[in-house]
XYZ file of C-alpha atoms in Angstrom:
403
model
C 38.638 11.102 -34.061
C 35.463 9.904 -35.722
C 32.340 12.204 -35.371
C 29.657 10.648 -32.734
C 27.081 11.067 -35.815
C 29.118 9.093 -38.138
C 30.051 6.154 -35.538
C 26.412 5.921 -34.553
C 25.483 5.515 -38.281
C 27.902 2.414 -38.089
C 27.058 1.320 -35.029
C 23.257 1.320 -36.525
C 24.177 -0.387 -39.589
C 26.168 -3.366 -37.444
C 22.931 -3.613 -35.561
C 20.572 -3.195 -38.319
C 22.945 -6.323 -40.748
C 22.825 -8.624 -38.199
C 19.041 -8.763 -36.584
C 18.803 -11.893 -35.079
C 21.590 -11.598 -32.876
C 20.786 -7.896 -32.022
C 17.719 -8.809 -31.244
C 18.421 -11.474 -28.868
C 21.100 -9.487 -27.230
C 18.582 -6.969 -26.798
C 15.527 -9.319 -25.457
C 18.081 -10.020 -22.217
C 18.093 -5.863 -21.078
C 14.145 -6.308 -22.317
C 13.546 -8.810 -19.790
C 15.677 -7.205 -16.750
C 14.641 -3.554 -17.503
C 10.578 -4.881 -17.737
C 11.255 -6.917 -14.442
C 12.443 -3.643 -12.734
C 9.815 -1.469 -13.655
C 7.142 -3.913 -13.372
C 8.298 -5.016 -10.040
C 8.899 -1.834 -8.389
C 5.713 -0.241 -9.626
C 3.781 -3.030 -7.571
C 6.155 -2.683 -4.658
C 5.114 0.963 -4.592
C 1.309 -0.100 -5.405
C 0.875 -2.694 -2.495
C 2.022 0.369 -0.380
C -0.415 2.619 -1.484
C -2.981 0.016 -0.888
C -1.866 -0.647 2.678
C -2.199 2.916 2.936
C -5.512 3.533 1.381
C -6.986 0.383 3.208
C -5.883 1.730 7.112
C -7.614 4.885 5.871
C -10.688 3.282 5.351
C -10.745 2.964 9.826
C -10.229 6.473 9.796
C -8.368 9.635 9.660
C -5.466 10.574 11.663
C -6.850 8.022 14.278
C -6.051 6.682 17.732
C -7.691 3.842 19.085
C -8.218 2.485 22.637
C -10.021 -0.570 23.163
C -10.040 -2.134 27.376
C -8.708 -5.663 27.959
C -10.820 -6.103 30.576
C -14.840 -4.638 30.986
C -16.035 -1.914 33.046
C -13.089 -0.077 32.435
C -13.875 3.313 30.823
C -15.891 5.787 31.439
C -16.950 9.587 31.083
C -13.625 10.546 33.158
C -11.425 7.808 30.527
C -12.921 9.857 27.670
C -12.247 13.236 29.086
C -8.939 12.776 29.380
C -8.113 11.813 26.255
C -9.935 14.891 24.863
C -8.198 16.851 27.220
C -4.825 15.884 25.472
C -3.271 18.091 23.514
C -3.009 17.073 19.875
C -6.911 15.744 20.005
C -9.518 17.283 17.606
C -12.372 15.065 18.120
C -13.294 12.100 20.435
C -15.902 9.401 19.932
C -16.590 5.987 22.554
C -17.195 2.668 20.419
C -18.542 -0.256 22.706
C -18.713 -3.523 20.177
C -21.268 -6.142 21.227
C -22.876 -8.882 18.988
C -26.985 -9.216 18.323
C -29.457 -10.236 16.481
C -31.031 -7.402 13.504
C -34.946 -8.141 12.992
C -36.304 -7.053 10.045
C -39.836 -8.465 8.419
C -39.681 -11.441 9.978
C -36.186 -12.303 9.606
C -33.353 -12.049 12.328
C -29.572 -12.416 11.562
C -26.788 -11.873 14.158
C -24.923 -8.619 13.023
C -22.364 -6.994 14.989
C -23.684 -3.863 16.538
C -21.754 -0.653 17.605
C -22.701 1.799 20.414
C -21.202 5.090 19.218
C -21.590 8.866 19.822
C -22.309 11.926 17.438
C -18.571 12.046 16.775
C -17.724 8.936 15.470
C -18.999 10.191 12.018
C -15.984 12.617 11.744
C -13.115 10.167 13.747
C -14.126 7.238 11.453
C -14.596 9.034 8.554
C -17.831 7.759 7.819
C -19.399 7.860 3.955
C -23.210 8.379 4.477
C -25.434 7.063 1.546
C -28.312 8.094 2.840
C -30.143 9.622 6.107
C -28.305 11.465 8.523
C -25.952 10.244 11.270
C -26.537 9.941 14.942
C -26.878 12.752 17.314
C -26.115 12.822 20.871
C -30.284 13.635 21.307
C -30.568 10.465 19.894
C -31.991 7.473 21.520
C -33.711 4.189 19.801
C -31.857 5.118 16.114
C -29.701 3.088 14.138
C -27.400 3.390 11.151
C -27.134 0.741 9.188
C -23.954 -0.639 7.207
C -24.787 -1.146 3.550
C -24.390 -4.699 3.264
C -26.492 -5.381 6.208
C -29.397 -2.973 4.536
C -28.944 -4.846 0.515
C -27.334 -8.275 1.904
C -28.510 -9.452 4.791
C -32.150 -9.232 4.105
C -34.690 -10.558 1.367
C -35.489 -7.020 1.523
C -33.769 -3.567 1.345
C -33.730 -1.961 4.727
C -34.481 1.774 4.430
C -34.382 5.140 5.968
C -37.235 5.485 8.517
C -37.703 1.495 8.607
C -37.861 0.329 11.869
C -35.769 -2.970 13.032
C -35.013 -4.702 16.281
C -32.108 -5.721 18.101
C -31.632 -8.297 20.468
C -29.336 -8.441 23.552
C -28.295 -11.339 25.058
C -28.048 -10.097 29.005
C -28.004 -13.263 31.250
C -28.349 -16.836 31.280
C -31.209 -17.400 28.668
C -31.985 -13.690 28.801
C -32.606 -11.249 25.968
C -34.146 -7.952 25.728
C -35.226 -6.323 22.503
C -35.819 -3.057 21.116
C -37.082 -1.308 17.636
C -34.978 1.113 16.300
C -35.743 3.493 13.218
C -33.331 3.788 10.872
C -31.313 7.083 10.646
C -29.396 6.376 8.099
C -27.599 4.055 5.438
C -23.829 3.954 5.311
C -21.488 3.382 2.788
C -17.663 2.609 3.218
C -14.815 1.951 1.274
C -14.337 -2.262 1.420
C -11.358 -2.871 3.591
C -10.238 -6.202 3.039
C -6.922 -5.397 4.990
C -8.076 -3.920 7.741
C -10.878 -6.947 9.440
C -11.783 -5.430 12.775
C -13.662 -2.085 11.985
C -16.186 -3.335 9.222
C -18.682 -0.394 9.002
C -20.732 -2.013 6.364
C -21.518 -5.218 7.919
C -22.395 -3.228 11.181
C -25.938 -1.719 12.551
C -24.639 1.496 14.689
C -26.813 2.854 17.841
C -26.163 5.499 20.022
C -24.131 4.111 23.050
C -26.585 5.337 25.912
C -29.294 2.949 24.568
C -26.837 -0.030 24.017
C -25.600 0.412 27.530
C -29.434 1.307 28.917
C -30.628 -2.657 27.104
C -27.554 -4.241 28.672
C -27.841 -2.305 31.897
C -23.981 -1.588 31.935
C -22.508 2.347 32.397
C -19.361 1.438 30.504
C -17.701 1.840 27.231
C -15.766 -0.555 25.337
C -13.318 1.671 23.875
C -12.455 5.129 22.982
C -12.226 6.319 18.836
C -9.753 9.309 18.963
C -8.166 11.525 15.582
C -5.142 13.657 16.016
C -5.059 17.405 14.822
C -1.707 15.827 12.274
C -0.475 12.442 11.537
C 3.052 14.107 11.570
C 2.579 14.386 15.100
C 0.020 11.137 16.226
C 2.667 9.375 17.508
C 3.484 11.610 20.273
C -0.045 12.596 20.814
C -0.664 8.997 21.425
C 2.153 8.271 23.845
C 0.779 11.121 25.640
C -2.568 9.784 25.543
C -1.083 6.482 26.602
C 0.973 8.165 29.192
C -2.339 9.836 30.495
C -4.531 7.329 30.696
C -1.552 4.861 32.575
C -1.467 7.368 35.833
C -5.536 7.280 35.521
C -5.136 3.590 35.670
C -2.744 3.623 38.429
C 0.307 2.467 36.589
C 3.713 3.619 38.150
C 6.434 5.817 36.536
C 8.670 2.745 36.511
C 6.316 0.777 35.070
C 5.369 3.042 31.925
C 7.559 1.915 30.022
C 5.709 -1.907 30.408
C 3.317 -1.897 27.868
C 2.072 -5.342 29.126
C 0.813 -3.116 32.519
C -1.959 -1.895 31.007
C -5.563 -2.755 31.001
C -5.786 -1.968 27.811
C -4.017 -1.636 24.312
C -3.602 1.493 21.730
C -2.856 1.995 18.502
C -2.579 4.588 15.882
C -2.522 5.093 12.320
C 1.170 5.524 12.112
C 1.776 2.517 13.977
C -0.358 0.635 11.589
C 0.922 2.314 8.253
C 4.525 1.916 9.550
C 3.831 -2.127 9.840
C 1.956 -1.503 6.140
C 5.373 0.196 4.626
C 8.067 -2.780 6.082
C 5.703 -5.065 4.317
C 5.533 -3.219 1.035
C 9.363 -2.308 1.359
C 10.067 -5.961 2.451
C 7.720 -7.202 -0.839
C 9.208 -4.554 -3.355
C 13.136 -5.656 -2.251
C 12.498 -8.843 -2.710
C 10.816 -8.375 -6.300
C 13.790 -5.812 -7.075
C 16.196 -8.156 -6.098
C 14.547 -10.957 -8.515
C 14.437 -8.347 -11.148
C 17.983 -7.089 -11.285
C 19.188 -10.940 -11.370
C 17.357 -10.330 -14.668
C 18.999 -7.538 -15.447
C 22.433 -9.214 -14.637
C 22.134 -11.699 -17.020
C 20.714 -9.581 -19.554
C 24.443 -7.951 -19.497
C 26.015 -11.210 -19.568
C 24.304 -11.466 -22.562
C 25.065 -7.950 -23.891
C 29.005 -8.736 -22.966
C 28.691 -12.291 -24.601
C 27.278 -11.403 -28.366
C 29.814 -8.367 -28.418
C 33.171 -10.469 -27.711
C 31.068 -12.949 -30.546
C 30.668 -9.867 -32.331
C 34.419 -8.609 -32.344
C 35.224 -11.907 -32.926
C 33.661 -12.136 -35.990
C 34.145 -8.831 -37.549
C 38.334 -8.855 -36.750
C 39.061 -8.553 -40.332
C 36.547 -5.785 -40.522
C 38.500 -4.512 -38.163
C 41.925 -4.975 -39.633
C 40.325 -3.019 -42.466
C 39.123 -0.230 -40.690
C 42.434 0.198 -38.931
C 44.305 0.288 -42.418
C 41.920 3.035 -43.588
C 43.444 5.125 -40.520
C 40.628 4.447 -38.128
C 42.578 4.450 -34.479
C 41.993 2.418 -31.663
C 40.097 4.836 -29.619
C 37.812 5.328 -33.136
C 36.963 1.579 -32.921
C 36.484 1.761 -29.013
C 34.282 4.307 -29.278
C 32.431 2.098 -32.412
C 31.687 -0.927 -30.526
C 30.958 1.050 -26.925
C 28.237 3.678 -28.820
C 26.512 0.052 -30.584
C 26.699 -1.843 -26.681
C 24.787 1.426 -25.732
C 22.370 1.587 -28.482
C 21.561 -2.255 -27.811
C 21.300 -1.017 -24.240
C 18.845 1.884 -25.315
C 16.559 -0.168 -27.480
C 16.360 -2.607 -24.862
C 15.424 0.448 -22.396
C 12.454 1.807 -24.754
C 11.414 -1.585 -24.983
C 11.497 -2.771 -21.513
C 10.229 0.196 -20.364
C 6.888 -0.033 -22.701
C 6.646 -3.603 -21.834
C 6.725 -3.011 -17.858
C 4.475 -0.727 -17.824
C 1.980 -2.320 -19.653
C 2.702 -5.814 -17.519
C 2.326 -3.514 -14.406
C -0.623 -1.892 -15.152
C -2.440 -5.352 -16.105
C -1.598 -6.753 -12.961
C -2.522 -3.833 -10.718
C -6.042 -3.801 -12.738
C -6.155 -7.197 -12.151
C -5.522 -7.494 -8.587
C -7.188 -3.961 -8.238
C -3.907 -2.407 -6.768
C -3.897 1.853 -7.022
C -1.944 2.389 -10.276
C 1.836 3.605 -9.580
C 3.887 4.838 -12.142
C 6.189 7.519 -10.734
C 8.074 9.126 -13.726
C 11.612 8.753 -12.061
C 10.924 4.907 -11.780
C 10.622 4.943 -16.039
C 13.636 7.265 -16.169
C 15.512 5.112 -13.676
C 15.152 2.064 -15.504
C 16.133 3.709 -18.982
C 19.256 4.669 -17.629
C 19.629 1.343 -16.111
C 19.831 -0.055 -19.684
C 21.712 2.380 -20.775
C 24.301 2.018 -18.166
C 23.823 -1.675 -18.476
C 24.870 -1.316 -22.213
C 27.713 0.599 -21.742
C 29.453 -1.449 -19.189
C 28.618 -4.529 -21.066
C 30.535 -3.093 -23.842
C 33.714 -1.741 -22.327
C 35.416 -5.517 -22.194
C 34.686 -6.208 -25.728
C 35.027 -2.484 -27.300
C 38.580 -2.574 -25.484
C 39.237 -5.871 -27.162
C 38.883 -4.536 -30.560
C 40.476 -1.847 -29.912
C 43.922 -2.936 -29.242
C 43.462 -5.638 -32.150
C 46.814 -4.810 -34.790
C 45.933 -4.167 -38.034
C 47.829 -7.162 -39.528
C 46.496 -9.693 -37.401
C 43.171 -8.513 -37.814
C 43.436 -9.166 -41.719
C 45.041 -12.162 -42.011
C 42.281 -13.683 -39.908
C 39.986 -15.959 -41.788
């Protein structure tokens, strides 16, 4: 039997005399192997950006927003920070007005919180300090309403007004100082909780200028995200017998007044997406791959084809047919490594561009690299068997009297 050593050294040689086809028979596992990487690393990247975008809402979070108004209250609120699995509760009553600040007004959605909303929401304060429950006529201010909105930078102990509309042709008005400046993370996933295009008041003096008792909706974070789902079905399941709602009918989701949702909900939408995106890239990319060992399989049968005498030869020099087997199968998997290092190199570096690019997180798990090495590898081996077995069971007479 020949040494490995030696029948690499041949195999190397083959490869090395005859570039232009080894080099096209390696540009196929190239292509595939690059495809793989590249593809799966932005499968995995679009799900760390779903990810990282739902956290920008919030930590660990449960929301509760009423279908229909004047439907929660104190009591609403207590009981969902009576349930266990809660760590902190916060109301959040949404209502649209008008910002006036030196002489300009601009309609700006406006959010009646309490002093917890800073920890549920995970909020990012630039400057200031956040609401307190003491609070009354205070406002935070998202940072593109204080540098954007404005021909003027609003500020920390500026004072602005906001406008109420409360009845046919009716507005009241009141000046707020500023508290604070806020800056969040840019969401452009997640639409409906916009922090920095937002002026934040406390939610007594939001309901006091619209002379309503009610809030809009409860902001709730779960001691673990392991566990949020069943903290929110409990919370769900709470608030449904406060609402009246039958045992028979809690399993309806439609009979409730109002809808929830929690982080894992979201994120588990988020992941069928990304999973849904990456198959469908994978899938493209191993067609690659396929007919990158077509190709492999295609320039060896050329390549036992045209080296039959050379393998009549080696066959008279006492060279058996496993020796030649085990020629042609180590070059198939040294055209299948070369094609891995290469590939490899080149997906990462077309993954990384793109996720720069599109400002994706960058994803490059070390298994995915080692996965798609062996995938050429394998690639060139099983291209090979086919045309190593070929030679292989060539006789030696035949093989040199072919011209």
């Amino acid at each position: 039997m020949i040494p490995l050593l030696s029948a690499g050294k041949i195999a190397f040689g083959s490869i090395s005399h005859s570039k232009m086809r080894s080099a096209l028979t390696v540009l196929g596992i190239v292509i595939g192997v690059a495809a793989v990487i590249a593809n799966v690393s932005l499968g995995g990247s679009f799900n760390q950006y779903f990810t990282d975008e739902v956290s920008t809402i919030g930590s660990n979070f449960i929301y509760i927003e009423g279908m229909e108004p004047n439907l929660f209250y104190g009591n609403e609120k207590q009981i969902v920070e009576n349930t266990p699995g809660i760590e902190e509760v916060s109301v959040l009553k949404q209502q649209s007005g008008v910002v006036g600040f030196m002489s300009q007004a601009k309609n700006v959605p406006i959010y009646g919180i309490s002093e917890e909303y800073d920890e549920v929401a995970g909020t990012h304060l630039r400057t200031g300090n956040f609401v307190s429950d003491n609070d009354k006529y205070v406002a935070i201010v998202g940072y593109d309403v204080a540098h954007e909105k404005f021909d003027r930078d609003i500020r920390v102990r500026n004072s602005i007004d906001i406008t109420f509309r409360v009845g046919e042709g009716e507005t009241i008005t009141k000046t707020f100082k500023v508290k604070g400046i806020i800056e969040n993370p840019d969401s452009a996933l997640v639409q409906g909780f916009n922090d920095n295009d937002a002026v934040m008041i406390p939610v007594d003096a939001m309901n006091e200028m619209l002379g309503e008792t009610d809030y809009g909706g409860i902001f709730a974070m779960a001691e673990d995200l392991a566990t949020i789902k069943e903290t929110s079905d409990e919370v769900d399941e709470r608030l449904a017998r406060n609402f009246g709602i039958s045992e028979r009918d809690l399993e309806d989701k439609d009979s409730r007044p109002y809808f929830i949702i929690d982080q894992a909900e979201i994120l588990e939408q988020t992941d069928m997406m990304a999973k849904s995106l990456s198959s469908f890239l994978t899938a493209v990319a191993l067609i690659s791959l396929l007919v990158g060992s077509i190709g492999i399989m295609n320039i060896m049968l050329v390549s036992v084809t045209e080296r039959t005498r050379e393998i009549g030869i080696l066959k008279s020099l006492g060279f058996t047919g496993f020796d030649i087997l085990l020629l042609f199968m180590v070059e198939a998997i040294l055209l299948g490594v070369f094609g891995g290092i290469i590939g490899g190199a080149v997906g990462i570096a077309g993954a990384y561009s793109v996720e720069t690019l599109l400002n994706l997180p960058v994803v490059f798990p070390f298994s995915l690299i080692a996965a798609g090495f062996f995938v050429a590898v394998v690639v060139g081996f099983v291209s090979g068997v086919y045309p190593a077995r070929k030679a292989a069971k060539m006789k030696p007479v035949d093989s040199l009297r072919y011209e």
